[in-house]
Amino acid sequence: MRLRDLVQPGRILVVALGVAMLTTGCRSHRAADAKSGPEQIYAKAQKAIRSSSYAEAVKQLEALQSRFPFSEPARQAQLDLIYAYYKNHEVEPAVDAADTFIRENPTNPRVDYAYYMKGLVYFERQSNWLERKFRVDLSQRPPVNAKKSFDAFQQLIEKFPHSQYVGDAQQRMVFLRNRLADFELHVALYYMRRGAYVGALNRAKYCVENYDGSPAVKGSLRVMIAAYYSLNMVDLAKNVELVYADNYPGPLADLEPKKHWYQRIF
């Protein structure tokens, strides 16, 4: 008999023992997790949030709501889950969680937070990091998320005017309002280039009437002047010119805004 024949069974025994210990450890770990109460799971989720481990926080909070849906920690976790989804870049789950909380807890003293987070999720969904880095002009993109964000913030302010989140929401709404106005002007200019003067006039008028005070109003008034002249409505064009002169003294500038370098390339 060779020496290696005597050693080989020993190796097999060591490996087998290692596997058995690992399996036992995994089972004990799973068993401990299974025995964890709602307070323990909630504590783990809070620890994960504090350490910015948002995927783990989502996992723990979802487990808490699944296993102990009627516990006090599960009710507390509803708002934490909105935040964890948001920080983990899970847009739809975050919005769904906010809508669920608003629907199921209309009198909760913290329901204003759900409205605020819903607006914040849509607000940051408008552009990706690359577009922000190169300062891409978003005025040519349909502002679907901007409108949803604006509506959520508006509901927050109307329903909870004394909420601690109102100040931040109002500042964001100013930006969103200008964003919505910019898109209306972009569409109006598009119609002007195509010779669709009635369409251009309607979009420009909508911008002036609904977004008074935004920078896009100046361009919208100029579109109205040009559209009226193109439609041979001289009297109406001169009336708008008077409004323009009262609000923006000085010579009339070009309608088309200057393009960024990336717009000229593409």
Coordinates of C-alpha atoms in Angstrom, one line a residue:
M1 CA 0.0 0.0 0.0
R2 CA 1.3 3.5 -1.0
L3 CA 1.4 6.4 1.5
R4 CA -0.8 8.6 -0.7
D5 CA -3.5 6.0 -0.4
L6 CA -3.5 6.4 3.3
V7 CA -3.5 10.3 3.1
Q8 CA -6.4 10.6 0.6
P9 CA -9.2 9.4 2.9
G10 CA -8.0 11.9 5.5
R11 CA -8.4 14.7 2.9
I12 CA -11.9 13.6 2.1
L13 CA -12.8 13.5 5.8
V14 CA -11.5 17.1 6.3
V15 CA -13.5 18.4 3.3
A16 CA -16.6 16.6 4.5
L17 CA -16.3 18.1 7.9
G18 CA -15.9 21.5 6.5
V19 CA -18.9 21.2 4.3
A20 CA -21.0 20.0 7.2
M21 CA -19.9 22.9 9.4
L22 CA -20.6 25.4 6.7
T23 CA -24.1 23.9 6.1
T24 CA -24.8 23.9 9.8
G25 CA -23.7 27.6 10.0
C26 CA -26.0 28.6 7.1
R27 CA -28.9 26.8 8.6
S28 CA -28.4 28.4 12.0
H29 CA -28.1 31.8 10.4
R30 CA -31.3 31.3 8.4
A31 CA -33.0 30.0 11.5
A32 CA -31.9 33.1 13.4
D33 CA -33.3 35.3 10.7
A34 CA -36.5 33.4 10.7
K35 CA -36.9 33.8 14.5
S36 CA -36.2 37.6 14.3
G37 CA -39.1 39.7 15.5
P38 CA -40.3 42.9 13.9
E39 CA -38.2 45.0 16.2
Q40 CA -35.0 43.2 15.2
I41 CA -35.7 43.4 11.5
Y42 CA -36.6 47.1 11.8
A43 CA -33.3 47.7 13.7
K44 CA -31.4 46.0 10.9
A45 CA -33.1 48.1 8.3
Q46 CA -32.2 51.3 10.2
K47 CA -28.6 50.2 10.6
A48 CA -28.5 49.6 6.8
I49 CA -29.9 53.1 6.1
R50 CA -27.4 54.7 8.4
S51 CA -24.6 52.9 6.6
S52 CA -26.0 53.9 3.1
S53 CA -26.7 50.2 2.3
Y54 CA -30.0 51.0 0.7
A55 CA -30.4 47.7 -1.1
E56 CA -30.1 45.8 2.2
A57 CA -32.5 48.3 3.8
V58 CA -35.1 47.6 1.1
K59 CA -34.6 43.9 1.7
Q60 CA -35.1 44.1 5.4
L61 CA -38.1 46.6 5.2
E62 CA -39.8 44.4 2.6
A63 CA -39.3 41.4 4.8
L64 CA -40.7 43.2 7.8
Q65 CA -43.9 44.2 5.9
S66 CA -44.3 40.8 4.4
R67 CA -43.9 38.9 7.7
F68 CA -45.3 41.3 10.2
P69 CA -47.7 43.6 8.2
F70 CA -49.8 44.6 11.3
S71 CA -47.0 45.3 13.7
E72 CA -46.0 48.8 14.9
P73 CA -42.5 48.6 13.3
A74 CA -44.1 47.7 10.0
R75 CA -46.3 50.8 10.1
Q76 CA -43.2 52.9 10.9
A77 CA -41.3 51.2 8.1
Q78 CA -43.7 52.4 5.4
L79 CA -42.1 55.8 5.2
D80 CA -38.6 54.4 5.6
L81 CA -39.3 52.1 2.6
I82 CA -40.2 55.1 0.4
Y83 CA -36.9 56.7 1.3
A84 CA -34.9 53.4 0.8
Y85 CA -36.4 52.9 -2.6
Y86 CA -35.6 56.5 -3.5
K87 CA -32.0 56.2 -2.4
N88 CA -31.7 52.9 -4.2
H89 CA -32.9 54.5 -7.4
E90 CA -36.0 52.4 -7.6
V91 CA -38.4 55.0 -9.0
E92 CA -41.6 53.1 -9.5
P93 CA -41.5 51.2 -6.2
A94 CA -40.9 54.5 -4.4
V95 CA -43.8 56.2 -6.1
D96 CA -46.1 53.1 -5.4
A97 CA -45.0 53.1 -1.8
A98 CA -45.8 56.8 -1.4
D99 CA -49.2 56.4 -3.1
T100 CA -50.0 53.5 -0.9
F101 CA -49.2 55.4 2.2
I102 CA -51.2 58.4 1.1
R103 CA -54.2 56.2 0.3
E104 CA -54.1 54.1 3.5
N105 CA -53.1 56.9 5.9
P106 CA -54.8 60.1 4.9
T107 CA -54.8 61.5 8.4
N108 CA -51.4 60.4 9.4
P109 CA -49.3 63.3 10.8
R110 CA -46.5 62.4 8.5
V111 CA -48.4 62.0 5.3
D112 CA -46.9 65.3 4.1
Y113 CA -43.6 63.5 3.9
A114 CA -45.1 60.9 1.4
Y115 CA -46.2 63.8 -0.9
Y116 CA -42.8 65.4 -0.6
M117 CA -40.9 62.2 -1.4
K118 CA -43.2 61.5 -4.4
G119 CA -42.4 64.9 -5.8
L120 CA -38.7 64.5 -5.1
V121 CA -38.6 61.1 -6.9
Y122 CA -40.1 62.5 -10.1
F123 CA -38.0 65.7 -9.8
E124 CA -34.7 63.8 -9.9
R125 CA -36.0 61.5 -12.6
Q126 CA -36.0 64.3 -15.2
S127 CA -32.4 63.8 -16.3
N128 CA -29.6 61.2 -15.8
W129 CA -26.1 62.0 -14.5
L130 CA -24.6 62.3 -18.0
E131 CA -27.2 64.9 -19.0
R132 CA -26.5 66.8 -15.9
K133 CA -22.8 66.7 -16.4
F134 CA -23.0 68.2 -19.9
R135 CA -25.9 70.5 -18.9
V136 CA -28.1 69.1 -21.7
D137 CA -31.0 71.4 -22.5
L138 CA -34.1 69.6 -21.4
S139 CA -36.6 72.1 -22.8
Q140 CA -37.0 70.0 -26.0
R141 CA -38.0 66.9 -24.1
P142 CA -41.6 66.3 -23.1
P143 CA -41.7 67.2 -19.3
V144 CA -43.8 64.3 -18.1
N145 CA -41.9 63.8 -14.9
A146 CA -41.6 67.5 -14.3
K147 CA -45.4 67.8 -14.5
K148 CA -45.8 64.8 -12.1
S149 CA -43.3 66.3 -9.7
F150 CA -45.0 69.8 -9.9
D151 CA -48.4 68.2 -9.1
A152 CA -47.1 66.3 -6.1
F153 CA -45.4 69.4 -4.6
Q154 CA -48.6 71.4 -5.3
Q155 CA -50.7 68.9 -3.5
L156 CA -48.3 69.0 -0.6
I157 CA -48.5 72.9 -0.4
E158 CA -52.3 72.9 -0.7
K159 CA -53.0 70.2 1.8
F160 CA -50.2 71.0 4.3
P161 CA -49.3 74.7 4.0
H162 CA -47.4 74.6 7.3
S163 CA -45.4 71.5 6.5
Q164 CA -41.6 71.6 7.1
Y165 CA -41.2 70.5 3.5
V166 CA -43.1 73.4 1.9
G167 CA -40.1 75.7 1.6
D168 CA -38.0 73.2 -0.4
A169 CA -41.0 72.2 -2.5
Q170 CA -41.7 75.8 -3.4
Q171 CA -38.2 76.3 -4.6
R172 CA -38.3 73.2 -6.7
M173 CA -41.7 74.3 -8.1
V174 CA -40.2 77.5 -9.4
F175 CA -37.6 75.5 -11.4
L176 CA -40.3 73.0 -12.6
R177 CA -42.6 75.8 -13.7
N178 CA -39.9 77.4 -15.8
R179 CA -39.1 73.9 -17.2
L180 CA -42.8 73.5 -18.3
A181 CA -42.9 76.9 -19.8
D182 CA -39.7 76.3 -21.7
F183 CA -41.2 73.3 -23.3
E184 CA -44.3 75.2 -24.4
L185 CA -42.0 77.8 -26.1
H186 CA -40.0 75.0 -27.7
V187 CA -43.2 73.6 -29.3
A188 CA -44.4 77.0 -30.3
L189 CA -41.0 77.7 -32.1
Y190 CA -41.3 74.3 -33.8
Y191 CA -44.7 75.1 -35.2
M192 CA -43.4 78.5 -36.4
R193 CA -40.6 76.8 -38.3
R194 CA -43.2 74.5 -39.9
G195 CA -45.5 77.4 -40.8
A196 CA -48.2 76.1 -38.5
Y197 CA -48.9 79.6 -37.2
V198 CA -52.2 78.8 -35.4
G199 CA -50.6 75.9 -33.5
A200 CA -47.6 78.2 -32.6
L201 CA -50.0 80.9 -31.5
N202 CA -52.0 78.6 -29.2
R203 CA -48.9 77.1 -27.5
A204 CA -47.4 80.6 -27.0
K205 CA -50.7 82.0 -25.5
Y206 CA -50.9 79.0 -23.2
C207 CA -47.4 79.7 -22.0
V208 CA -48.2 83.4 -21.3
E209 CA -51.4 82.7 -19.6
N210 CA -50.3 79.8 -17.4
Y211 CA -46.6 80.6 -16.7
D212 CA -46.6 84.3 -16.1
G213 CA -43.2 85.5 -14.8
S214 CA -41.2 82.7 -16.3
P215 CA -38.3 83.5 -18.7
A216 CA -40.1 81.7 -21.5
V217 CA -42.9 84.3 -21.5
K218 CA -40.7 86.8 -23.3
G219 CA -40.1 84.4 -26.2
S220 CA -43.7 83.4 -26.2
L221 CA -44.9 87.0 -26.7
R222 CA -42.5 87.2 -29.6
V223 CA -44.0 84.1 -31.1
M224 CA -47.4 85.6 -30.8
I225 CA -46.3 88.8 -32.6
A226 CA -44.8 86.8 -35.4
A227 CA -47.7 84.4 -35.7
Y228 CA -50.3 87.2 -35.8
Y229 CA -48.3 89.0 -38.5
S230 CA -48.0 85.7 -40.5
L231 CA -51.8 85.3 -40.2
N232 CA -52.4 88.9 -41.3
M233 CA -53.9 89.8 -38.0
V234 CA -52.0 93.1 -37.8
D235 CA -54.1 94.8 -35.1
L236 CA -53.7 91.8 -32.7
A237 CA -49.9 91.7 -33.5
K238 CA -49.6 95.4 -32.6
N239 CA -51.5 94.9 -29.3
V240 CA -49.1 92.1 -28.3
E241 CA -46.2 94.4 -29.3
L242 CA -47.4 97.0 -26.8
V243 CA -47.6 94.3 -24.1
Y244 CA -44.1 93.2 -25.0
A245 CA -42.7 96.8 -24.9
D246 CA -44.2 97.4 -21.5
N247 CA -42.6 94.3 -20.0
Y248 CA -39.4 94.1 -22.0
P249 CA -38.1 97.5 -23.1
G250 CA -35.5 97.6 -25.9
P251 CA -35.3 96.3 -29.4
L252 CA -36.8 92.9 -30.3
A253 CA -34.3 90.1 -30.3
D254 CA -34.2 86.9 -32.4
L255 CA -36.7 84.3 -31.5
E256 CA -34.4 81.4 -31.7
P257 CA -32.3 80.9 -28.6
K258 CA -28.6 80.2 -29.1
K259 CA -27.7 76.5 -29.3
H260 CA -25.2 74.7 -27.2
W261 CA -22.2 73.1 -28.9
Y262 CA -23.7 69.6 -28.7
Q263 CA -26.9 70.8 -30.3
R264 CA -24.9 72.2 -33.2
I265 CA -23.1 69.0 -33.7
F266 CA -26.2 66.8 -33.7

